mmCIF file of C-alpha atoms and ligand atoms in Angstrom:
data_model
loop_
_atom_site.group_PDB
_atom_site.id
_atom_site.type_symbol
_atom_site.label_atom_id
_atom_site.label_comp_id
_atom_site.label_asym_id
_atom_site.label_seq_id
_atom_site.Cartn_x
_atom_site.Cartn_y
_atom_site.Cartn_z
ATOM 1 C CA UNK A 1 134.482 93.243 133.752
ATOM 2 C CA UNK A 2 136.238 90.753 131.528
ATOM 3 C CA UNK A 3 137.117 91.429 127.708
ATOM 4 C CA UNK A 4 134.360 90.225 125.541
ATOM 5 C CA UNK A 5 135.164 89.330 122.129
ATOM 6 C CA UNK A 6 137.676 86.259 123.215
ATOM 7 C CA UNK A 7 136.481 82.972 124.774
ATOM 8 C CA UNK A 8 137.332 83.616 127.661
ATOM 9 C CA UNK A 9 135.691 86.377 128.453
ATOM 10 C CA UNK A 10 132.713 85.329 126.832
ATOM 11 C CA UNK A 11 132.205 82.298 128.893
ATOM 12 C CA UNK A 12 132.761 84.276 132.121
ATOM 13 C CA UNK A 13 129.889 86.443 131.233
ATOM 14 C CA UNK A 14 127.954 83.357 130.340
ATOM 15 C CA UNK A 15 128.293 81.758 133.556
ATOM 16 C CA UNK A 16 127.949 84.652 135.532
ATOM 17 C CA UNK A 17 124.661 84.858 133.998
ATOM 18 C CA UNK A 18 123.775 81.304 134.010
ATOM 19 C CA UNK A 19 122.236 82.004 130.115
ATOM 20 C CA UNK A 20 121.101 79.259 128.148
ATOM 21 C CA UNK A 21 121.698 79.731 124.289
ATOM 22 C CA UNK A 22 118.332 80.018 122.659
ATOM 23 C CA UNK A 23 118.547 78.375 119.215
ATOM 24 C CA UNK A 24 115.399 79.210 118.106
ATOM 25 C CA UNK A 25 117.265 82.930 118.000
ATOM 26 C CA UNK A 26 120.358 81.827 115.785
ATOM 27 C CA UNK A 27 122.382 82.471 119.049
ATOM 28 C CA UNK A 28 126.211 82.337 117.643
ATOM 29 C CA UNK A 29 128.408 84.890 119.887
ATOM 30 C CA UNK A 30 131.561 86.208 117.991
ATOM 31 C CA UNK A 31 134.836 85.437 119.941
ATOM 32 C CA UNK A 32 137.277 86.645 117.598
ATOM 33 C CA UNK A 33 138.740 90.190 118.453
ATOM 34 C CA UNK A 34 140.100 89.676 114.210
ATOM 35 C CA UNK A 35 136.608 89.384 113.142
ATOM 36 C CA UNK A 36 135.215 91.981 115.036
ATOM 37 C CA UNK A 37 137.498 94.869 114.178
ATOM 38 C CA UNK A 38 137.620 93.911 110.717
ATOM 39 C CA UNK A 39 133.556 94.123 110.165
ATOM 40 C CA UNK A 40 133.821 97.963 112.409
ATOM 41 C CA UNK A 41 136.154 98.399 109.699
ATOM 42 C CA UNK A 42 135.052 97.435 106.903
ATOM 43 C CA UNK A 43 131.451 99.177 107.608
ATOM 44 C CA UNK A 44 133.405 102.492 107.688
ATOM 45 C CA UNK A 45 132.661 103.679 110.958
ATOM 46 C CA UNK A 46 133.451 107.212 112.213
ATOM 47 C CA UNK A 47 132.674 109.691 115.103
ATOM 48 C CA UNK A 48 130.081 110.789 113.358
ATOM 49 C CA UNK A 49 127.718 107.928 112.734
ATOM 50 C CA UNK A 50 124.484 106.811 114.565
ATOM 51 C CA UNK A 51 124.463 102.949 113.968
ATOM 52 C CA UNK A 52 121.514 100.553 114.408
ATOM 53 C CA UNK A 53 122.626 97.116 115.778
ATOM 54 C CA UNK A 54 120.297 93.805 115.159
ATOM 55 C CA UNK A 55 120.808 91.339 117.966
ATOM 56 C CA UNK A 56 123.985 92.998 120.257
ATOM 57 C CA UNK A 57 123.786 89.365 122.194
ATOM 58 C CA UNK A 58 126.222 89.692 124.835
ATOM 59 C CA UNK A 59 127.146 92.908 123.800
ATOM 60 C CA UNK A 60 130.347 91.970 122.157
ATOM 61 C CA UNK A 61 130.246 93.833 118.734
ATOM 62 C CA UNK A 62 128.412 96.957 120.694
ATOM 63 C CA UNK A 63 131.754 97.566 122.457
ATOM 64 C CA UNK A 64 133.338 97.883 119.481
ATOM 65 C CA UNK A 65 130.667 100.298 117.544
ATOM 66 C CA UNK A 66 130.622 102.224 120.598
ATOM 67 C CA UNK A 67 134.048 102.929 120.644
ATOM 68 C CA UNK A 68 134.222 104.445 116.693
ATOM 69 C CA UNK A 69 130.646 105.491 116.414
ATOM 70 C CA UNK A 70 128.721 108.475 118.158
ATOM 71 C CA UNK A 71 125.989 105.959 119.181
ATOM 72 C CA UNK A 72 124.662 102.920 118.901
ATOM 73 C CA UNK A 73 120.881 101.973 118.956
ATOM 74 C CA UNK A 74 120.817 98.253 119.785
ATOM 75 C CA UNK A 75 117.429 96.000 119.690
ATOM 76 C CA UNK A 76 117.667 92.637 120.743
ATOM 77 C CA UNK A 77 114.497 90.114 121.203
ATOM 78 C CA UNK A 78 115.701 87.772 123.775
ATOM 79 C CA UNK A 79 114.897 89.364 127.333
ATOM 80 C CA UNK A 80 117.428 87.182 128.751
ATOM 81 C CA UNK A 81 120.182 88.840 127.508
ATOM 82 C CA UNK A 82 118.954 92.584 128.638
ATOM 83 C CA UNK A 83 120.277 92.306 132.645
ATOM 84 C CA UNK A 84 123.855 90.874 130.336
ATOM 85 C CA UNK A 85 123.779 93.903 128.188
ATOM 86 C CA UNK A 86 123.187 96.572 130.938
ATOM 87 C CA UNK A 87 126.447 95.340 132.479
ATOM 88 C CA UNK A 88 128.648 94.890 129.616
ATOM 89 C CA UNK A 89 127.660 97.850 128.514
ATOM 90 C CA UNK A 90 128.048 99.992 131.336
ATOM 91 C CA UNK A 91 131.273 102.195 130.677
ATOM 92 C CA UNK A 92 129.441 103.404 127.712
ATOM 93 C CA UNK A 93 126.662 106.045 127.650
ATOM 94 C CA UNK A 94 125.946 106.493 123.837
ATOM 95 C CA UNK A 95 124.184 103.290 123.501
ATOM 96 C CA UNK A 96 120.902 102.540 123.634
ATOM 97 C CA UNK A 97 119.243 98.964 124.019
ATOM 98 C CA UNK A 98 115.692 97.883 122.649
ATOM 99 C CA UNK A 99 113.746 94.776 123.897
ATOM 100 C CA UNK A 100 112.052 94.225 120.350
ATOM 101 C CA UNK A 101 111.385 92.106 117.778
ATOM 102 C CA UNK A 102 113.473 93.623 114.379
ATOM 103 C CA UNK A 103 111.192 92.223 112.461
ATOM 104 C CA UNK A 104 107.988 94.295 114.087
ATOM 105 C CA UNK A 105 109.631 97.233 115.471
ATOM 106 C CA UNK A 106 108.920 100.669 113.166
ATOM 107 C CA UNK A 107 112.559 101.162 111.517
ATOM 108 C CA UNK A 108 111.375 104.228 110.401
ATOM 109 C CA UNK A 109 110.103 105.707 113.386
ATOM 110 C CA UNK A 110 112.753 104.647 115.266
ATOM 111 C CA UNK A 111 115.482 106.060 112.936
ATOM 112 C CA UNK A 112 113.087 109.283 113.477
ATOM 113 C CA UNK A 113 113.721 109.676 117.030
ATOM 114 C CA UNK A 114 116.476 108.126 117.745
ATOM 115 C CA UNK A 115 118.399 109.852 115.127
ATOM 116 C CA UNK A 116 116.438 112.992 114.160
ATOM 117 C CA UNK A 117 115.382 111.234 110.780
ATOM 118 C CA UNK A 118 119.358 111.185 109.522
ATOM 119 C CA UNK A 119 120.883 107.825 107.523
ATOM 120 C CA UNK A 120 122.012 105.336 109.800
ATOM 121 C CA UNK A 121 124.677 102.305 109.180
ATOM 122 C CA UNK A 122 123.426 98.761 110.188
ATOM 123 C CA UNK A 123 126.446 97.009 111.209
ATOM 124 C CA UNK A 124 125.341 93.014 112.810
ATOM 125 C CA UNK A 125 126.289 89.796 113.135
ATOM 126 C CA UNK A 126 123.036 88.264 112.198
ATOM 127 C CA UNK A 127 120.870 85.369 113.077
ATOM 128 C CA UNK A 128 120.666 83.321 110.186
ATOM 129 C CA UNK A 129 117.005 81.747 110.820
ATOM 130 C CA UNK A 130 115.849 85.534 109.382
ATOM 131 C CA UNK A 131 118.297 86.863 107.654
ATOM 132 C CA UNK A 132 116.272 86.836 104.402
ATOM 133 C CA UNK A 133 113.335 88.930 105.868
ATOM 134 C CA UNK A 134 115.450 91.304 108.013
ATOM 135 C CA UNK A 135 117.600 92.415 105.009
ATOM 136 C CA UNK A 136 114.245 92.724 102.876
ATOM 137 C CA UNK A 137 112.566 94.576 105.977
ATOM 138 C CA UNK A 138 114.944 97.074 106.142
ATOM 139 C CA UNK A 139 115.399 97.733 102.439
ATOM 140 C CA UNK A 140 111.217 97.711 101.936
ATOM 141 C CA UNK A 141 110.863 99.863 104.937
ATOM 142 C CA UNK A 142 112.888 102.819 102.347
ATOM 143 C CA UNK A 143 114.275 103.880 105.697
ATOM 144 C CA UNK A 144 116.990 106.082 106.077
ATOM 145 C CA UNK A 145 119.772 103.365 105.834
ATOM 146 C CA UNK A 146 123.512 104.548 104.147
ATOM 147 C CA UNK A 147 124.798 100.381 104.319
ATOM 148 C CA UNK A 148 124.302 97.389 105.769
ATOM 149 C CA UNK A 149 127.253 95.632 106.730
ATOM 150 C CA UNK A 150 126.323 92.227 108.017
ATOM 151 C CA UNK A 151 127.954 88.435 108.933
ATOM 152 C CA UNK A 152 125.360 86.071 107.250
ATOM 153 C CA UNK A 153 125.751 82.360 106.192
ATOM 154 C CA UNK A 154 128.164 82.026 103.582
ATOM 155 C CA UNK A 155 125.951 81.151 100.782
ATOM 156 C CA UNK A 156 123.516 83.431 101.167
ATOM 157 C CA UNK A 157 126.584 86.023 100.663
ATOM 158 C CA UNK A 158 126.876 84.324 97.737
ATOM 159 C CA UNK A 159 123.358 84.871 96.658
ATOM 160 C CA UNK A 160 123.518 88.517 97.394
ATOM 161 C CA UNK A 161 126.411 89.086 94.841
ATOM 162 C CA UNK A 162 126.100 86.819 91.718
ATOM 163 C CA UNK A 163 124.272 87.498 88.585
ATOM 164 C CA UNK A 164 122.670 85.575 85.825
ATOM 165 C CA UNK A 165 124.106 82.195 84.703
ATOM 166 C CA UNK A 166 125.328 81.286 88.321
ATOM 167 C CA UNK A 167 123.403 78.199 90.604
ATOM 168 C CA UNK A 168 122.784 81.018 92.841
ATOM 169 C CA UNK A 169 121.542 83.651 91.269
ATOM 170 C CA UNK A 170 117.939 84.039 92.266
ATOM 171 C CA UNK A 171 114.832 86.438 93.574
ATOM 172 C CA UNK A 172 117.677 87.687 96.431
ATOM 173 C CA UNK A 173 120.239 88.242 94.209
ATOM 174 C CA UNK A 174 118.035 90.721 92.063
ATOM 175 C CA UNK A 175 116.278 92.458 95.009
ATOM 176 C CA UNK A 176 119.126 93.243 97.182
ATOM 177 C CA UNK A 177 121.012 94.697 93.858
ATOM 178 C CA UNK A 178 118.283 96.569 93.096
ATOM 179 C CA UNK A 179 118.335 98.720 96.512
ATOM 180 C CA UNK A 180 122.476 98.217 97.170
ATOM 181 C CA UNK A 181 126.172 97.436 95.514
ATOM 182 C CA UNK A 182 127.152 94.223 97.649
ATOM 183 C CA UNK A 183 130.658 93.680 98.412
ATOM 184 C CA UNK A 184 131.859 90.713 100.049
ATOM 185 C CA UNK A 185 134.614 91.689 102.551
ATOM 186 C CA UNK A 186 135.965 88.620 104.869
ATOM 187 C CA UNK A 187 135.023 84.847 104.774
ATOM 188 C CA UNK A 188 134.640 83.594 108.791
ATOM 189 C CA UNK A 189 134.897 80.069 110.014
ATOM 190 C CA UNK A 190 132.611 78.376 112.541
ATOM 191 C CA UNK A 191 135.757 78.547 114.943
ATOM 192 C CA UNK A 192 134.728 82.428 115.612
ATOM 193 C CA UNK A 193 132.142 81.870 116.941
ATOM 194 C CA UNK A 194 130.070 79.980 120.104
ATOM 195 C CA UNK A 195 128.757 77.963 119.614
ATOM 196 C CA UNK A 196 130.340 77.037 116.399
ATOM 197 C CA UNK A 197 127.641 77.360 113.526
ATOM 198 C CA UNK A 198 127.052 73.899 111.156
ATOM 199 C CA UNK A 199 127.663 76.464 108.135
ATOM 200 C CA UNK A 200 130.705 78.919 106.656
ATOM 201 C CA UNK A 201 130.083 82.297 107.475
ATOM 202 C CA UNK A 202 131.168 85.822 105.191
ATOM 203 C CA UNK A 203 130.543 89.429 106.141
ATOM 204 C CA UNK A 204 128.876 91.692 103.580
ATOM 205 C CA UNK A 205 128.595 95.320 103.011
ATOM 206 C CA UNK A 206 125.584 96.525 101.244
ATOM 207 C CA UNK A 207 125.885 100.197 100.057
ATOM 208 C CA UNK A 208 122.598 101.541 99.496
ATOM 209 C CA UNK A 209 121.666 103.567 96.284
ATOM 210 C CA UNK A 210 120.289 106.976 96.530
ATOM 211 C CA UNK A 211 118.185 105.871 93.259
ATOM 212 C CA UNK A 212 117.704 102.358 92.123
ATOM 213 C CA UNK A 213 119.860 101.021 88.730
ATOM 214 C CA UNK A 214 116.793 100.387 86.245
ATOM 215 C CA UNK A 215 113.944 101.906 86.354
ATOM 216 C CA UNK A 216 110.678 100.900 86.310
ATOM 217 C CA UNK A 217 106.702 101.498 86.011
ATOM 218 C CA UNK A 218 105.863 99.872 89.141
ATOM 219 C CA UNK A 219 108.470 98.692 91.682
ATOM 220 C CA UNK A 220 106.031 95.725 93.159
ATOM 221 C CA UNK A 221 104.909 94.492 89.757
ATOM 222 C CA UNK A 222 108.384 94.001 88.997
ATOM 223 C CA UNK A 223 109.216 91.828 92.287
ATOM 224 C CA UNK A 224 105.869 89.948 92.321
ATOM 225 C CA UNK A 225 107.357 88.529 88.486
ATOM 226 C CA UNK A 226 110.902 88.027 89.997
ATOM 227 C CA UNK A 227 108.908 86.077 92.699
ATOM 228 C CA UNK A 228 107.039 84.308 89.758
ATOM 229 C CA UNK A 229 109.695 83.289 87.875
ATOM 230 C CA UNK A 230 112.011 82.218 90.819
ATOM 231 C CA UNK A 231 108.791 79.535 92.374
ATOM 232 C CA UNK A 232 109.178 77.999 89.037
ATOM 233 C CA UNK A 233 112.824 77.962 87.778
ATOM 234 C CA UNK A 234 113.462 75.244 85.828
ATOM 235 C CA UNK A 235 110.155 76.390 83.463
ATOM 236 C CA UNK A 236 110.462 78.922 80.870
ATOM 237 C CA UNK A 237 109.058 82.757 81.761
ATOM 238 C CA UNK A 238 106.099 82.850 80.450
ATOM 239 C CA UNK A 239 104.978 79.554 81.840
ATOM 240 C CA UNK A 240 105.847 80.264 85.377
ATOM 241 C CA UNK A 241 104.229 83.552 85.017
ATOM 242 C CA UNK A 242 101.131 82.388 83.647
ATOM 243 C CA UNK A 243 101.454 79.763 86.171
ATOM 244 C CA UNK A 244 101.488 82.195 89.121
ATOM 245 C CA UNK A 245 97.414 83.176 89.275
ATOM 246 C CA UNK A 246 98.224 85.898 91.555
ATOM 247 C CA UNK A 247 99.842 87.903 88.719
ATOM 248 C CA UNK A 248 97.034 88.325 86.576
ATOM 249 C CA UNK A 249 99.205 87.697 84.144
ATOM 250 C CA UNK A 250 98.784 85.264 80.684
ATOM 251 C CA UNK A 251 101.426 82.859 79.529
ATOM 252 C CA UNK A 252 100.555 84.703 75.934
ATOM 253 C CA UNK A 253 101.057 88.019 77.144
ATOM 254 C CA UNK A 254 104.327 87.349 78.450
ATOM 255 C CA UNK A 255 105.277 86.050 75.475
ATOM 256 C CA UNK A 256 104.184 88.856 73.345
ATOM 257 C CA UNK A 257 106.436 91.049 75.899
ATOM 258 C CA UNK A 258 109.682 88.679 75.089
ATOM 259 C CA UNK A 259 108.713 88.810 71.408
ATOM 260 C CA UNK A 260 108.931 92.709 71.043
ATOM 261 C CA UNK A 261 112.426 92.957 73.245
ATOM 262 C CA UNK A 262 113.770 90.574 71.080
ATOM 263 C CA UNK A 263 113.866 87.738 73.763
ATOM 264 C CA UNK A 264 113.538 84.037 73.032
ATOM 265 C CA UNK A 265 109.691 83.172 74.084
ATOM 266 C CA UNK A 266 111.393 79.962 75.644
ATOM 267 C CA UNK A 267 113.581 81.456 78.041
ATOM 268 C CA UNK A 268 113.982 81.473 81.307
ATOM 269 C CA UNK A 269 113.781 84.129 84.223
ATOM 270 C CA UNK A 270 117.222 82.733 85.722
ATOM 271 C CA UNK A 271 118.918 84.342 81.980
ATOM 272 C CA UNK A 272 117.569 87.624 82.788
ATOM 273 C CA UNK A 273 119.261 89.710 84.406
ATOM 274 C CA UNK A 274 117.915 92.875 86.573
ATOM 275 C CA UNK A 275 118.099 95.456 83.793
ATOM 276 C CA UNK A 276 116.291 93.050 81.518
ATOM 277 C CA UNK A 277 113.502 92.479 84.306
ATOM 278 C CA UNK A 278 113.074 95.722 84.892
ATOM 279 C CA UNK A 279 112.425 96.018 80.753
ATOM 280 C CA UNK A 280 110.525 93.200 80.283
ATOM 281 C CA UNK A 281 108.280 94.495 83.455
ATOM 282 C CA UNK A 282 107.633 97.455 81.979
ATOM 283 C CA UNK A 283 106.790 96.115 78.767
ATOM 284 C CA UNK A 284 104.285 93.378 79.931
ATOM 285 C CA UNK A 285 102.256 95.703 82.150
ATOM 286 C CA UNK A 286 101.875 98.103 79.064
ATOM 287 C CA UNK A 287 100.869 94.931 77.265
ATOM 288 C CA UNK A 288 98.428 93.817 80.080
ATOM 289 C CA UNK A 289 96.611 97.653 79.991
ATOM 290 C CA UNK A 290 96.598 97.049 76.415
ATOM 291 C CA UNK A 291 98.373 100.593 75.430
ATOM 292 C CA UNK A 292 101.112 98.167 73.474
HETATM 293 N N1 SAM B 301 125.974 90.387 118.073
HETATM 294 C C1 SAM B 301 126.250 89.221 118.898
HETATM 295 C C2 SAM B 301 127.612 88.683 118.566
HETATM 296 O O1 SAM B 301 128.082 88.956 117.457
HETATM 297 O O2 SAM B 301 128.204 88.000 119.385
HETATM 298 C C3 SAM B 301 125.163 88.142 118.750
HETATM 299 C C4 SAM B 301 124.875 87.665 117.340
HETATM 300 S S1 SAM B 301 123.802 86.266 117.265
HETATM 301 C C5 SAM B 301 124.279 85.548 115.731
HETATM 302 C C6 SAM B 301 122.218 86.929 116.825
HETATM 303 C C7 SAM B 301 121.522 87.777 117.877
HETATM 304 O O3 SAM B 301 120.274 88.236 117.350
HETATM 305 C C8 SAM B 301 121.194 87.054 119.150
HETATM 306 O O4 SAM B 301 121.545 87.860 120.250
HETATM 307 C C9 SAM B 301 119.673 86.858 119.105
HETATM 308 O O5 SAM B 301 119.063 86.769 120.379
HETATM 309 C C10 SAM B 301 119.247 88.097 118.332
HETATM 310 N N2 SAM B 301 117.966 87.971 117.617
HETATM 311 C C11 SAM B 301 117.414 86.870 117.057
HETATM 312 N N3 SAM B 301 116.245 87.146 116.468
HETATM 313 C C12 SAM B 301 116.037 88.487 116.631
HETATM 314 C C13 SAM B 301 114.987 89.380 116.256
HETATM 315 N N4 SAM B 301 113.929 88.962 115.563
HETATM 316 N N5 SAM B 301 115.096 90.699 116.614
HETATM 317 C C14 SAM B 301 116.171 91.142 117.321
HETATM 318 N N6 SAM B 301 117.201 90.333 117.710
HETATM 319 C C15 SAM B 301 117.133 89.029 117.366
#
């Protein structure tokens, strides 16, 4: 069995296998034994964790998290790769790979009986065609999930971590800090990986709080107006809001909201940041059922 996580290696297995990369999967195998202990490391795996792995791919990263971790559940959608995985993962018996779909499969229930209902880490090097929904999934599905620690496209890294007055800041800026402290931990070149990606990649860690920052009335009124505002960025607030039909919300009730925090009635949602959502939400739905 060659030694995965080098190019060599990789391309053995590859040919062995006569697989075709699928690109409608974001198929981008790490070859860079650097890389791959670093992001075991840097998610803070021990003997005692049960960690869920989104696409394993060859298997490559799954060696590793089998190694520090008690087990691994693995789910990968491409069938292709499951006869690949079988035999790379052979010397180890505390993994366990799923032929699903991340995006349908019941976190939940299979956190439940995989791992008797306990947290799990997410530790993977993502495809980047979804990495937008799967991060959402997982944090919407209020699963039992300690971190995420994940390789996604540089910029969207970016977007994770920045706050207001930044190009990036935006709708997944203020939703992932609302469920998790992001941390960048290692910038990765296209060189890592095969085939090379067209974009800069970064790992980040995403440790999950046991009780969001702000609070607030309701938790979906307050990302339907972050979606709002974010559609329509370059308009002020209450414009985009009244804009967004959906909402049920009027221009001049969002401005009466701004008026009584004390916020310009011409600003705009890319100033706020999530504390002053999560105020301004709670405000405007007390001025919509008219107790205000
Ligand atoms: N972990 C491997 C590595 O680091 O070398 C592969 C990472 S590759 C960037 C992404 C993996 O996710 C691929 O194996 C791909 O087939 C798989 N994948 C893509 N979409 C998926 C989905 N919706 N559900 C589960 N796995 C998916």
């Amino acid at each position: 069995m060659p030694t995965l996580g080098n190019p060599k290696g990789t391309i053995e297995i590859l040919k062995k296998y006569h697989f075709n990369f699928q690109k409608r999967y974001g198929q981008n195998f790490l070859i860079d034994s650097n890389i791959l202990e670093k992001i075991v490391e840097s998610a803070g795996i021990s003997g005692a964790d049960c960690v869920l792995e989104i696409g394993p791919g060859i298997g490559t990263m799954t060696q590793y998290l089998a190694q520090s971790a008690q087990k691994v559940i693995a789910v990968e959608i491409d069938r292709a790769l499951i006869p690949i995985l079988e035999d790379t993962l052979s010397p180890y018996d505390n993994v366990t790979v799923i032929n699903e779909d991340i995006l349908k499969i019941d976190i939940c229930g299979l956190i439940r009986e995989k791992n008797q209902g306990k947290p799990v880490k997410v530790v993977a090097n993502l495809p980047y065609y979804i990495t937008t929904p799967i991060i959402m999934g997982l944090f919407e599905s209020h699963a039992p999930i300690a971190s995420i620690t994940v390789m996604v496209q540089k910029e969207v890294a970016q977007r994770m971590q920045v706050g207001p007055g930044t190009k990036d800041y935006g709708a997944l800026s203020l939703a992932v800090q609302y469920y998790a402290r992001p941390q960048v931990v290692a910038s990765v070149s296209p060189g890592c990986f095969i085939p090379r990606p067209g974009v800069g990649s970064a790992v980040i860690r995403l440790d999950r709080y046991e009780k969001p920052p702000v609070e607030v009335d309701d938790e979906r009124f307050l990302f339907a107006v972050i979606r709002a505002a974010f559609n329509q960025r370059r308009k002020t607030l209450a414009n985009s809001l009244g804009n967004a039909k959906e909402l049920g919300v009027s221009r001049q009730q969002a401005t009466a909201a701004l008026e009584k925090l004390g916020f310009e009635p011409s600003i705009r949602g890319e100033a706020l940041a999530l504390e002053q959502f999560a105020r301004f939400c709670n405000c405007l739905s007390r001025e919509i059922a008219g107790f205000s």
